[in-house]
Amino acid sequence: MRTNLLDFTLPALTDWFASMGEKPFRAKQVFRWVHQRGVADFDAMTDLAKSLREKLKEVAEVRPPAILSEHRSADGTVKWLFDVGIGNGIETVFIPEDDRGTLCVSSQVGCALDCQFCSTGRSGFNRDLRVSEIVGQLWVANQRLREMAGEGQPYRLQPATLTPETLTPDPSPLGEGRGESIDGRPVSNVVMMGMGEPLNNFDNVVAAMSVMLDDHAYGLSRRRVTLSTSGVVHKLRRLKEALPVALAVSLHAPDDELRSHIMPINRSYPIAELLAACKDYLEAAPRDFITFEYVLLDGVNDAPAQARALAKLLREVPCKVNLIPFNPFPGSGFARSRPEAVTRFRDILVEEGYVAMIRKTRGDDIDAACGQLAGQVVDRMRKHTVRIHKTRHQEAA
């Protein structure tokens, strides 16, 4: 079996080249070809000696996950379903803005945390993704978005399409990096917010993010890469030491009783412990605040008293609050909060001195909105296959 070069960080690739008797600078050359230029054909790597190109063709390959399906929303959002083997598929979403393009990347096939309001959590869990399958989502997205641009489908929103409804507020993790220079790359920001809990695939996620940050690869700043976690506290401490990127925390409740009900992880890591870890993380974080994500569920966590409780709860943690109207999926058992309830919740937080923004739903017409990613998961926990629910386009076909 040939070695997939997408599995390597630059130091690991350098060691691999050394094991073949090649000099370190060769690894850097290949790394740039693969990630900066998106080249998978060794014959096209023209500054490599022909003998090395022939050797690489025998022992190596650049193999990202294959696209099973692709859907483009009316608002420009793109969703891919990737084949990761043995009946499993993962979903990746690209969200364009006028000045940036954000890729929502998956880290696991399914998720074991079973958050009640999340389609991925209802799908069960199969396995962790390999480094090549995480980085490969970014590699393929950049390729496809350039191809789509050549077909007249730009990867930035055009001025005529920009409205207050299509713009994502800056305090959202999707807005990290607004105002910084963009070099024209299709994907300028990455959020580890797709399928899975990133911290439960710690080593592979950290390795993949290090490739994203590497100046010889994608060259993203730590402010442009956001990891979203449900609160695996002991691994959050490890992330602070290993690779502190921008952090978003899925909170979704102002007290332990409710959070434990809708997010079982809270039974292991209650809110007080999680908030203490967040404060500690800020010592090394690239930004001076944590983004707390709060999905608003009608009649569950959207009352004014709960907004005031949340304001009191977060008082000691420098933060911004990202309010997310619930995006329904079949069998969820929850409903989206009424618009007036969402606005009232936001206004209470603002009155309490917080930066609180309501995230505009993007890509819901292709089931690509927050909480809707399901993929295709052969569930190893409950021993059955959970198929991605049909998009509206598929239902109409």
mmCIF file of C-alpha atoms in Angstrom:
data_model
loop_
_atom_site.group_PDB
_atom_site.id
_atom_site.type_symbol
_atom_site.label_atom_id
_atom_site.label_comp_id
_atom_site.label_asym_id
_atom_site.label_seq_id
_atom_site.Cartn_x
_atom_site.Cartn_y
_atom_site.Cartn_z
ATOM 1 C CA MET A 1 0.000 0.000 0.000
ATOM 2 C CA ARG A 2 1.317 3.424 -0.921
ATOM 3 C CA THR A 3 1.755 6.095 1.739
ATOM 4 C CA ASN A 4 -0.765 8.936 1.651
ATOM 5 C CA LEU A 5 1.218 12.166 1.932
ATOM 6 C CA LEU A 6 -1.859 14.028 3.215
ATOM 7 C CA ASP A 7 -1.368 12.179 6.497
ATOM 8 C CA PHE A 8 1.906 14.017 7.219
ATOM 9 C CA THR A 9 2.766 17.243 8.969
ATOM 10 C CA LEU A 10 5.925 18.825 7.585
ATOM 11 C CA PRO A 11 8.157 17.421 10.370
ATOM 12 C CA ALA A 12 6.646 13.955 9.854
ATOM 13 C CA LEU A 13 7.095 14.196 6.092
ATOM 14 C CA THR A 14 10.712 15.277 6.608
ATOM 15 C CA ASP A 15 11.320 12.172 8.734
ATOM 16 C CA TRP A 16 9.655 9.993 6.091
ATOM 17 C CA PHE A 17 11.887 11.431 3.361
ATOM 18 C CA ALA A 18 14.929 10.899 5.570
ATOM 19 C CA SER A 19 13.955 7.240 5.967
ATOM 20 C CA MET A 20 14.235 6.956 2.169
ATOM 21 C CA GLY A 21 17.647 8.642 2.165
ATOM 22 C CA GLU A 22 16.314 11.971 0.859
ATOM 23 C CA LYS A 23 17.350 15.405 2.131
ATOM 24 C CA PRO A 24 14.980 17.516 4.280
ATOM 25 C CA PHE A 25 14.475 20.239 1.669
ATOM 26 C CA ARG A 26 12.833 17.666 -0.621
ATOM 27 C CA ALA A 27 10.063 17.203 1.926
ATOM 28 C CA LYS A 28 9.459 20.930 1.981
ATOM 29 C CA GLN A 29 9.276 21.032 -1.820
ATOM 30 C CA VAL A 30 6.703 18.251 -1.964
ATOM 31 C CA PHE A 31 4.728 19.706 0.938
ATOM 32 C CA ARG A 32 4.390 22.989 -0.955
ATOM 33 C CA TRP A 33 3.351 21.245 -4.161
ATOM 34 C CA VAL A 34 0.681 19.242 -2.377
ATOM 35 C CA HIS A 35 -0.830 21.904 -0.132
ATOM 36 C CA GLN A 36 -0.015 25.308 -1.599
ATOM 37 C CA ARG A 37 -0.553 24.337 -5.218
ATOM 38 C CA GLY A 38 -2.968 21.436 -4.737
ATOM 39 C CA VAL A 39 -0.930 19.107 -6.950
ATOM 40 C CA ALA A 40 -1.400 15.342 -6.629
ATOM 41 C CA ASP A 41 0.557 14.264 -9.728
ATOM 42 C CA PHE A 42 4.229 13.722 -8.923
ATOM 43 C CA ASP A 43 5.182 14.191 -12.591
ATOM 44 C CA ALA A 44 3.887 17.770 -12.307
ATOM 45 C CA MET A 45 6.327 18.546 -9.477
ATOM 46 C CA THR A 46 8.872 19.889 -11.903
ATOM 47 C CA ASP A 47 11.564 21.020 -9.459
ATOM 48 C CA LEU A 48 12.026 17.451 -8.202
ATOM 49 C CA ALA A 49 14.617 15.173 -9.746
ATOM 50 C CA LYS A 50 13.064 12.667 -12.140
ATOM 51 C CA SER A 51 14.471 9.802 -10.083
ATOM 52 C CA LEU A 52 12.672 11.105 -6.994
ATOM 53 C CA ARG A 53 9.432 11.549 -8.917
ATOM 54 C CA GLU A 54 9.645 7.950 -10.090
ATOM 55 C CA LYS A 55 10.338 6.759 -6.555
ATOM 56 C CA LEU A 56 7.374 8.702 -5.167
ATOM 57 C CA LYS A 57 5.059 7.221 -7.770
ATOM 58 C CA GLU A 58 5.998 3.774 -6.508
ATOM 59 C CA VAL A 59 5.661 4.366 -2.766
ATOM 60 C CA ALA A 60 3.428 7.418 -2.216
ATOM 61 C CA GLU A 61 0.183 9.054 -3.251
ATOM 62 C CA VAL A 62 -1.916 12.135 -2.536
ATOM 63 C CA ARG A 63 -5.356 10.702 -1.816
ATOM 64 C CA PRO A 64 -8.063 12.924 -0.309
ATOM 65 C CA PRO A 65 -11.538 11.536 0.410
ATOM 66 C CA ALA A 66 -13.704 11.264 -2.702
ATOM 67 C CA ILE A 67 -16.816 13.388 -3.160
ATOM 68 C CA LEU A 68 -20.037 11.368 -3.066
ATOM 69 C CA SER A 69 -22.348 14.344 -3.533
ATOM 70 C CA GLU A 70 -22.240 18.111 -3.786
ATOM 71 C CA HIS A 71 -25.045 20.615 -3.159
ATOM 72 C CA ARG A 72 -25.032 24.391 -3.523
ATOM 73 C CA SER A 73 -27.492 26.538 -1.589
ATOM 74 C CA ALA A 74 -29.329 29.544 -2.952
ATOM 75 C CA ASP A 75 -27.205 31.667 -0.585
ATOM 76 C CA GLY A 76 -23.925 30.334 -2.008
ATOM 77 C CA THR A 77 -23.227 27.770 0.742
ATOM 78 C CA VAL A 78 -21.767 24.504 -0.572
ATOM 79 C CA LYS A 79 -22.054 21.105 1.126
ATOM 80 C CA TRP A 80 -20.054 18.005 0.216
ATOM 81 C CA LEU A 81 -20.586 14.427 1.309
ATOM 82 C CA PHE A 82 -17.219 12.639 1.333
ATOM 83 C CA ASP A 83 -16.620 8.887 1.123
ATOM 84 C CA VAL A 84 -14.520 7.663 4.056
ATOM 85 C CA GLY A 85 -14.978 3.957 3.451
ATOM 86 C CA ILE A 86 -17.098 0.958 4.414
ATOM 87 C CA GLY A 87 -20.409 2.730 3.982
ATOM 88 C CA ASN A 88 -19.389 5.830 5.902
ATOM 89 C CA GLY A 89 -19.645 9.433 4.726
ATOM 90 C CA ILE A 90 -18.791 12.771 6.323
ATOM 91 C CA GLU A 91 -20.100 16.231 5.500
ATOM 92 C CA THR A 92 -18.179 19.456 4.978
ATOM 93 C CA VAL A 93 -19.671 22.910 4.431
ATOM 94 C CA PHE A 94 -18.266 26.037 2.793
ATOM 95 C CA ILE A 95 -19.820 29.382 3.793
ATOM 96 C CA PRO A 96 -18.903 32.313 1.535
ATOM 97 C CA GLU A 97 -18.898 35.971 2.533
ATOM 98 C CA ASP A 98 -17.770 39.030 0.618
ATOM 99 C CA ASP A 99 -14.322 39.127 2.228
ATOM 100 C CA ARG A 100 -13.659 35.543 3.345
ATOM 101 C CA GLY A 101 -14.645 31.927 2.857
ATOM 102 C CA THR A 102 -15.132 29.652 5.848
ATOM 103 C CA LEU A 103 -14.891 25.869 5.704
ATOM 104 C CA CYS A 104 -16.698 23.855 8.383
ATOM 105 C CA VAL A 105 -14.640 20.664 8.769
ATOM 106 C CA SER A 106 -15.586 17.300 10.288
ATOM 107 C CA SER A 107 -13.287 15.430 12.675
ATOM 108 C CA GLN A 108 -15.109 12.118 13.228
ATOM 109 C CA VAL A 109 -17.512 9.787 11.452
ATOM 110 C CA GLY A 110 -20.545 10.612 13.580
ATOM 111 C CA CYS A 111 -20.278 11.638 17.210
ATOM 112 C CA ALA A 112 -20.480 9.730 20.483
ATOM 113 C CA LEU A 113 -21.646 12.649 22.644
ATOM 114 C CA ASP A 114 -25.366 12.355 21.774
ATOM 115 C CA CYS A 115 -26.331 16.025 22.146
ATOM 116 C CA GLN A 116 -30.094 15.943 21.828
ATOM 117 C CA PHE A 117 -30.475 18.883 19.436
ATOM 118 C CA CYS A 118 -27.727 17.844 16.986
ATOM 119 C CA SER A 119 -28.320 15.663 13.943
ATOM 120 C CA THR A 120 -24.751 14.333 14.053
ATOM 121 C CA GLY A 121 -25.218 13.224 17.660
ATOM 122 C CA ARG A 122 -28.333 11.282 16.680
ATOM 123 C CA SER A 123 -26.395 9.488 13.931
ATOM 124 C CA GLY A 124 -24.192 7.475 16.272
ATOM 125 C CA PHE A 125 -20.438 7.029 15.985
ATOM 126 C CA ASN A 126 -18.124 4.923 13.843
ATOM 127 C CA ARG A 127 -14.517 6.142 14.109
ATOM 128 C CA ASP A 128 -12.066 9.033 14.226
ATOM 129 C CA LEU A 129 -10.947 10.576 10.960
ATOM 130 C CA ARG A 130 -7.337 10.269 9.888
ATOM 131 C CA VAL A 131 -5.197 13.354 9.315
ATOM 132 C CA SER A 132 -5.533 12.873 5.545
ATOM 133 C CA GLU A 133 -9.331 12.789 5.846
ATOM 134 C CA ILE A 134 -9.398 16.028 7.854
ATOM 135 C CA VAL A 135 -6.848 17.950 5.780
ATOM 136 C CA GLY A 136 -8.301 16.343 2.674
ATOM 137 C CA GLN A 137 -11.575 18.211 3.189
ATOM 138 C CA LEU A 138 -9.678 21.493 2.896
ATOM 139 C CA TRP A 139 -7.576 20.225 -0.018
ATOM 140 C CA VAL A 140 -10.639 19.168 -2.019
ATOM 141 C CA ALA A 141 -12.665 22.267 -1.111
ATOM 142 C CA ASN A 142 -9.972 24.572 -2.472
ATOM 143 C CA GLN A 143 -9.801 22.545 -5.697
ATOM 144 C CA ARG A 144 -13.552 22.374 -6.240
ATOM 145 C CA LEU A 145 -14.182 26.018 -5.393
ATOM 146 C CA ARG A 146 -11.598 27.118 -7.953
ATOM 147 C CA GLU A 147 -13.230 24.847 -10.527
ATOM 148 C CA MET A 148 -16.667 26.224 -9.670
ATOM 149 C CA ALA A 149 -15.366 29.787 -9.986
ATOM 150 C CA GLY A 150 -14.178 28.902 -13.476
ATOM 151 C CA GLU A 151 -17.728 27.762 -14.209
ATOM 152 C CA GLY A 152 -19.151 31.130 -13.161
ATOM 153 C CA GLN A 153 -19.918 30.286 -9.512
ATOM 154 C CA PRO A 154 -17.697 32.616 -7.433
ATOM 155 C CA TYR A 155 -16.452 31.607 -4.005
ATOM 156 C CA ARG A 156 -17.075 35.071 -2.521
ATOM 157 C CA LEU A 157 -20.459 36.722 -2.258
ATOM 158 C CA GLN A 158 -20.804 39.477 -4.806
ATOM 159 C CA PRO A 159 -21.809 43.023 -3.743
ATOM 160 C CA ALA A 160 -25.238 42.733 -5.372
ATOM 161 C CA THR A 161 -26.068 39.713 -3.196
ATOM 162 C CA LEU A 162 -24.944 41.207 0.102
ATOM 163 C CA THR A 163 -27.731 42.018 2.536
ATOM 164 C CA PRO A 164 -27.882 42.154 6.346
ATOM 165 C CA GLU A 165 -29.465 38.688 6.158
ATOM 166 C CA THR A 166 -26.593 37.091 4.218
ATOM 167 C CA LEU A 167 -23.767 38.551 6.255
ATOM 168 C CA THR A 168 -22.504 36.538 9.210
ATOM 169 C CA PRO A 169 -21.925 38.699 12.331
ATOM 170 C CA ASP A 170 -18.293 39.148 13.282
ATOM 171 C CA PRO A 171 -18.529 37.676 16.826
ATOM 172 C CA SER A 172 -19.505 34.312 15.379
ATOM 173 C CA PRO A 173 -16.588 31.919 14.930
ATOM 174 C CA LEU A 174 -17.486 32.089 11.243
ATOM 175 C CA GLY A 175 -16.410 35.721 11.383
ATOM 176 C CA GLU A 176 -12.989 35.291 12.914
ATOM 177 C CA GLY A 177 -10.448 37.073 10.753
ATOM 178 C CA ARG A 178 -12.761 39.728 9.286
ATOM 179 C CA GLY A 179 -10.700 42.767 8.426
ATOM 180 C CA GLU A 180 -7.458 40.824 7.965
ATOM 181 C CA SER A 181 -5.900 40.616 4.518
ATOM 182 C CA ILE A 182 -7.106 37.870 2.199
ATOM 183 C CA ASP A 183 -4.833 36.551 -0.539
ATOM 184 C CA GLY A 184 -7.562 35.230 -2.799
ATOM 185 C CA ARG A 185 -7.615 31.656 -1.524
ATOM 186 C CA PRO A 186 -11.096 30.107 -1.694
ATOM 187 C CA VAL A 187 -10.869 28.976 1.935
ATOM 188 C CA SER A 188 -9.517 31.689 4.217
ATOM 189 C CA ASN A 189 -10.942 30.412 7.531
ATOM 190 C CA VAL A 190 -11.474 26.952 8.988
ATOM 191 C CA VAL A 191 -13.846 26.017 11.788
ATOM 192 C CA MET A 192 -13.663 22.563 13.338
ATOM 193 C CA MET A 193 -17.442 22.490 13.758
ATOM 194 C CA GLY A 194 -18.536 19.700 11.439
ATOM 195 C CA MET A 195 -19.333 16.131 12.430
ATOM 196 C CA GLY A 196 -17.707 14.910 15.646
ATOM 197 C CA GLU A 197 -16.096 16.280 18.790
ATOM 198 C CA PRO A 198 -12.633 17.491 17.685
ATOM 199 C CA LEU A 199 -11.010 17.056 21.090
ATOM 200 C CA ASN A 200 -11.988 13.374 21.132
ATOM 201 C CA ASN A 201 -9.778 12.908 18.062
ATOM 202 C CA PHE A 202 -7.071 15.006 19.631
ATOM 203 C CA ASP A 203 -3.838 13.870 17.989
ATOM 204 C CA ASN A 204 -5.181 13.775 14.446
ATOM 205 C CA VAL A 205 -7.019 17.095 14.779
ATOM 206 C CA VAL A 206 -3.955 18.853 16.192
ATOM 207 C CA ALA A 207 -1.788 17.418 13.403
ATOM 208 C CA ALA A 208 -4.328 18.492 10.770
ATOM 209 C CA MET A 209 -4.589 22.003 12.192
ATOM 210 C CA SER A 210 -0.810 22.295 12.261
ATOM 211 C CA VAL A 211 -0.806 21.603 8.508
ATOM 212 C CA MET A 212 -3.454 24.298 8.039
ATOM 213 C CA LEU A 213 -1.278 26.758 9.963
ATOM 214 C CA ASP A 214 2.011 25.819 8.281
ATOM 215 C CA ASP A 215 3.390 28.607 6.073
ATOM 216 C CA HIS A 216 4.549 25.955 3.592
ATOM 217 C CA ALA A 217 0.981 24.641 3.315
ATOM 218 C CA TYR A 218 -2.150 26.786 3.810
ATOM 219 C CA GLY A 219 -0.584 29.494 5.965
ATOM 220 C CA LEU A 220 -3.682 30.241 8.039
ATOM 221 C CA SER A 221 -3.173 32.213 11.236
ATOM 222 C CA ARG A 222 -4.311 30.798 14.578
ATOM 223 C CA ARG A 223 -6.986 33.496 14.581
ATOM 224 C CA ARG A 224 -8.389 32.010 11.382
ATOM 225 C CA VAL A 225 -8.690 28.446 12.682
ATOM 226 C CA THR A 226 -11.420 27.883 15.269
ATOM 227 C CA LEU A 227 -11.988 24.691 17.216
ATOM 228 C CA SER A 228 -15.469 24.137 18.610
ATOM 229 C CA THR A 229 -15.870 21.802 21.568
ATOM 230 C CA SER A 230 -18.699 20.543 23.733
ATOM 231 C CA GLY A 231 -16.342 20.784 26.671
ATOM 232 C CA VAL A 232 -13.886 17.883 26.997
ATOM 233 C CA VAL A 233 -12.092 19.711 29.768
ATOM 234 C CA HIS A 234 -8.920 17.665 30.217
ATOM 235 C CA LYS A 235 -8.219 17.760 26.480
ATOM 236 C CA LEU A 236 -8.889 21.487 26.365
ATOM 237 C CA ARG A 237 -5.971 21.848 28.754
ATOM 238 C CA ARG A 238 -3.849 19.734 26.390
ATOM 239 C CA LEU A 239 -4.860 21.923 23.446
ATOM 240 C CA LYS A 240 -3.641 25.001 25.303
ATOM 241 C CA GLU A 241 -0.175 23.463 25.450
ATOM 242 C CA ALA A 242 -0.128 21.823 22.019
ATOM 243 C CA LEU A 243 -1.734 24.249 19.565
ATOM 244 C CA PRO A 244 -3.966 26.999 20.973
ATOM 245 C CA VAL A 245 -6.239 28.228 18.199
ATOM 246 C CA ALA A 246 -9.401 30.332 18.455
ATOM 247 C CA LEU A 247 -11.929 28.573 20.678
ATOM 248 C CA ALA A 248 -15.699 28.209 20.548
ATOM 249 C CA VAL A 249 -17.556 26.336 23.290
ATOM 250 C CA SER A 250 -20.978 24.777 22.859
ATOM 251 C CA LEU A 251 -22.812 25.801 26.029
ATOM 252 C CA HIS A 252 -26.549 25.864 25.217
ATOM 253 C CA ALA A 253 -27.819 26.080 28.802
ATOM 254 C CA PRO A 254 -27.305 28.367 31.821
ATOM 255 C CA ASP A 255 -27.325 25.626 34.462
ATOM 256 C CA ASP A 256 -26.070 22.082 35.013
ATOM 257 C CA GLU A 257 -29.495 20.442 35.259
ATOM 258 C CA LEU A 258 -30.643 21.536 31.814
ATOM 259 C CA ARG A 259 -27.245 21.163 30.172
ATOM 260 C CA SER A 260 -26.879 17.615 31.478
ATOM 261 C CA HIS A 261 -30.280 16.805 29.997
ATOM 262 C CA ILE A 262 -29.572 18.086 26.472
ATOM 263 C CA MET A 263 -25.780 17.539 26.521
ATOM 264 C CA PRO A 264 -24.814 14.354 28.414
ATOM 265 C CA ILE A 265 -21.127 15.393 28.446
ATOM 266 C CA ASN A 266 -22.047 17.870 31.192
ATOM 267 C CA ARG A 267 -22.430 14.962 33.601
ATOM 268 C CA SER A 268 -18.669 14.399 33.274
ATOM 269 C CA TYR A 269 -17.591 18.022 32.939
ATOM 270 C CA PRO A 270 -20.052 20.357 34.688
ATOM 271 C CA ILE A 271 -20.263 24.019 33.785
ATOM 272 C CA ALA A 272 -18.058 25.377 36.596
ATOM 273 C CA GLU A 273 -15.215 23.063 35.573
ATOM 274 C CA LEU A 274 -15.665 23.957 31.915
ATOM 275 C CA LEU A 275 -15.614 27.711 32.550
ATOM 276 C CA ALA A 276 -12.482 27.398 34.672
ATOM 277 C CA ALA A 277 -10.774 25.590 31.790
ATOM 278 C CA CYS A 278 -11.902 28.334 29.397
ATOM 279 C CA LYS A 279 -10.362 31.047 31.576
ATOM 280 C CA ASP A 280 -7.146 29.060 31.727
ATOM 281 C CA TYR A 281 -7.125 28.573 27.943
ATOM 282 C CA LEU A 282 -7.224 32.319 27.367
ATOM 283 C CA GLU A 283 -3.673 32.589 28.709
ATOM 284 C CA ALA A 284 -2.428 31.084 25.415
ATOM 285 C CA ALA A 285 -5.306 31.757 23.011
ATOM 286 C CA PRO A 286 -4.781 33.914 19.908
ATOM 287 C CA ARG A 287 -7.837 35.971 20.835
ATOM 288 C CA ASP A 288 -8.681 37.537 24.176
ATOM 289 C CA PHE A 289 -12.160 36.037 24.390
ATOM 290 C CA ILE A 290 -14.027 32.734 24.144
ATOM 291 C CA THR A 291 -17.016 32.412 21.839
ATOM 292 C CA PHE A 292 -19.887 30.653 23.584
ATOM 293 C CA GLU A 293 -22.422 29.050 21.282
ATOM 294 C CA TYR A 294 -26.017 28.849 22.411
ATOM 295 C CA VAL A 295 -28.657 27.085 20.303
ATOM 296 C CA LEU A 296 -32.081 28.507 21.135
ATOM 297 C CA LEU A 297 -34.757 25.830 21.602
ATOM 298 C CA ASP A 298 -38.370 26.884 21.898
ATOM 299 C CA GLY A 299 -39.582 26.555 25.476
ATOM 300 C CA VAL A 300 -36.410 24.818 26.597
ATOM 301 C CA ASN A 301 -33.597 27.364 27.042
ATOM 302 C CA ASP A 302 -34.915 30.631 25.592
ATOM 303 C CA ALA A 303 -36.746 32.293 28.499
ATOM 304 C CA PRO A 304 -35.752 35.788 29.709
ATOM 305 C CA ALA A 305 -34.848 34.355 33.122
ATOM 306 C CA GLN A 306 -32.447 31.960 31.396
ATOM 307 C CA ALA A 307 -30.852 34.842 29.511
ATOM 308 C CA ARG A 308 -30.255 36.651 32.789
ATOM 309 C CA ALA A 309 -28.885 33.452 34.346
ATOM 310 C CA LEU A 310 -26.511 33.060 31.409
ATOM 311 C CA ALA A 311 -25.314 36.642 31.820
ATOM 312 C CA LYS A 312 -24.578 35.995 35.481
ATOM 313 C CA LEU A 313 -22.889 32.671 34.716
ATOM 314 C CA LEU A 314 -20.410 34.095 32.195
ATOM 315 C CA ARG A 315 -19.511 37.232 34.120
ATOM 316 C CA GLU A 316 -15.963 36.100 34.951
ATOM 317 C CA VAL A 317 -15.039 34.809 31.473
ATOM 318 C CA PRO A 318 -14.091 37.285 28.705
ATOM 319 C CA CYS A 319 -16.426 36.169 25.973
ATOM 320 C CA LYS A 320 -18.838 36.793 23.142
ATOM 321 C CA VAL A 321 -22.113 34.935 22.804
ATOM 322 C CA ASN A 322 -23.245 33.486 19.512
ATOM 323 C CA LEU A 323 -26.999 32.810 19.528
ATOM 324 C CA ILE A 324 -28.053 30.162 17.015
ATOM 325 C CA PRO A 325 -31.710 29.623 16.128
ATOM 326 C CA PHE A 326 -32.306 25.867 16.129
ATOM 327 C CA ASN A 327 -32.187 24.258 12.691
ATOM 328 C CA PRO A 328 -34.747 21.421 12.620
ATOM 329 C CA PHE A 329 -34.047 17.895 11.433
ATOM 330 C CA PRO A 330 -36.351 14.859 11.286
ATOM 331 C CA GLY A 331 -37.203 13.393 14.696
ATOM 332 C CA SER A 332 -35.363 16.029 16.716
ATOM 333 C CA GLY A 333 -38.256 16.683 19.098
ATOM 334 C CA PHE A 334 -37.299 20.364 19.320
ATOM 335 C CA ALA A 335 -38.606 23.513 17.659
ATOM 336 C CA ARG A 336 -36.916 26.766 16.732
ATOM 337 C CA SER A 337 -37.509 29.633 19.163
ATOM 338 C CA ARG A 338 -39.864 32.337 17.952
ATOM 339 C CA PRO A 339 -38.060 35.341 16.412
ATOM 340 C CA GLU A 340 -39.274 37.646 19.183
ATOM 341 C CA ALA A 341 -37.897 35.253 21.817
ATOM 342 C CA VAL A 342 -34.517 35.164 20.061
ATOM 343 C CA THR A 343 -34.381 38.957 19.867
ATOM 344 C CA ARG A 344 -35.436 39.341 23.482
ATOM 345 C CA PHE A 345 -32.761 36.860 24.619
ATOM 346 C CA ARG A 346 -30.116 38.783 22.665
ATOM 347 C CA ASP A 347 -31.274 42.144 24.015
ATOM 348 C CA ILE A 348 -31.021 40.975 27.623
ATOM 349 C CA LEU A 349 -27.417 39.868 27.100
ATOM 350 C CA VAL A 350 -26.551 43.154 25.409
ATOM 351 C CA GLU A 351 -28.132 45.092 28.282
ATOM 352 C CA GLU A 352 -25.936 43.063 30.638
ATOM 353 C CA GLY A 353 -22.847 44.263 28.774
ATOM 354 C CA TYR A 354 -22.142 41.309 26.465
ATOM 355 C CA VAL A 355 -21.440 41.242 22.767
ATOM 356 C CA ALA A 356 -24.216 38.904 21.646
ATOM 357 C CA MET A 357 -25.136 38.272 18.046
ATOM 358 C CA ILE A 358 -27.749 36.144 16.314
ATOM 359 C CA ARG A 359 -26.203 33.887 13.706
ATOM 360 C CA LYS A 360 -27.925 34.030 10.364
ATOM 361 C CA THR A 361 -28.925 30.569 9.200
ATOM 362 C CA ARG A 362 -26.963 29.619 6.091
ATOM 363 C CA GLY A 363 -27.470 26.610 3.832
ATOM 364 C CA ASP A 364 -30.623 25.279 5.485
ATOM 365 C CA ASP A 365 -32.160 24.563 2.066
ATOM 366 C CA ILE A 366 -29.495 21.855 1.584
ATOM 367 C CA ASP A 367 -29.410 20.704 5.239
ATOM 368 C CA ALA A 368 -26.024 22.368 5.724
ATOM 369 C CA ALA A 369 -26.921 24.663 8.624
ATOM 370 C CA CYS A 370 -25.571 24.389 12.161
ATOM 371 C CA GLY A 371 -26.694 21.134 13.800
ATOM 372 C CA GLN A 372 -28.004 19.577 10.579
ATOM 373 C CA LEU A 373 -24.941 17.602 9.437
ATOM 374 C CA ALA A 374 -25.622 13.875 9.546
ATOM 375 C CA GLY A 375 -23.447 12.290 6.877
ATOM 376 C CA GLN A 376 -23.670 8.543 6.507
ATOM 377 C CA VAL A 377 -22.670 6.626 9.602
ATOM 378 C CA VAL A 378 -22.391 2.893 10.188
ATOM 379 C CA ASP A 379 -22.977 3.188 13.919
ATOM 380 C CA ARG A 380 -20.618 1.009 15.951
ATOM 381 C CA MET A 381 -22.357 1.876 19.202
ATOM 382 C CA ARG A 382 -25.913 0.884 18.283
ATOM 383 C CA LYS A 383 -25.064 -1.477 15.405
ATOM 384 C CA HIS A 384 -27.165 0.045 12.673
ATOM 385 C CA THR A 385 -26.705 2.334 9.731
ATOM 386 C CA VAL A 386 -28.044 5.874 9.912
ATOM 387 C CA ARG A 387 -28.364 7.462 6.475
ATOM 388 C CA ILE A 388 -28.194 11.162 5.784
ATOM 389 C CA HIS A 389 -31.725 12.566 5.657
ATOM 390 C CA LYS A 390 -32.731 13.697 2.196
ATOM 391 C CA THR A 391 -32.254 17.249 1.087
ATOM 392 C CA ARG A 392 -35.226 19.040 -0.376
ATOM 393 C CA HIS A 393 -33.677 18.646 -3.817
ATOM 394 C CA GLN A 394 -33.479 14.867 -3.370
ATOM 395 C CA GLU A 395 -37.042 14.685 -2.093
ATOM 396 C CA ALA A 396 -38.240 16.516 -5.191
ATOM 397 C CA ALA A 397 -36.302 14.227 -7.536
#
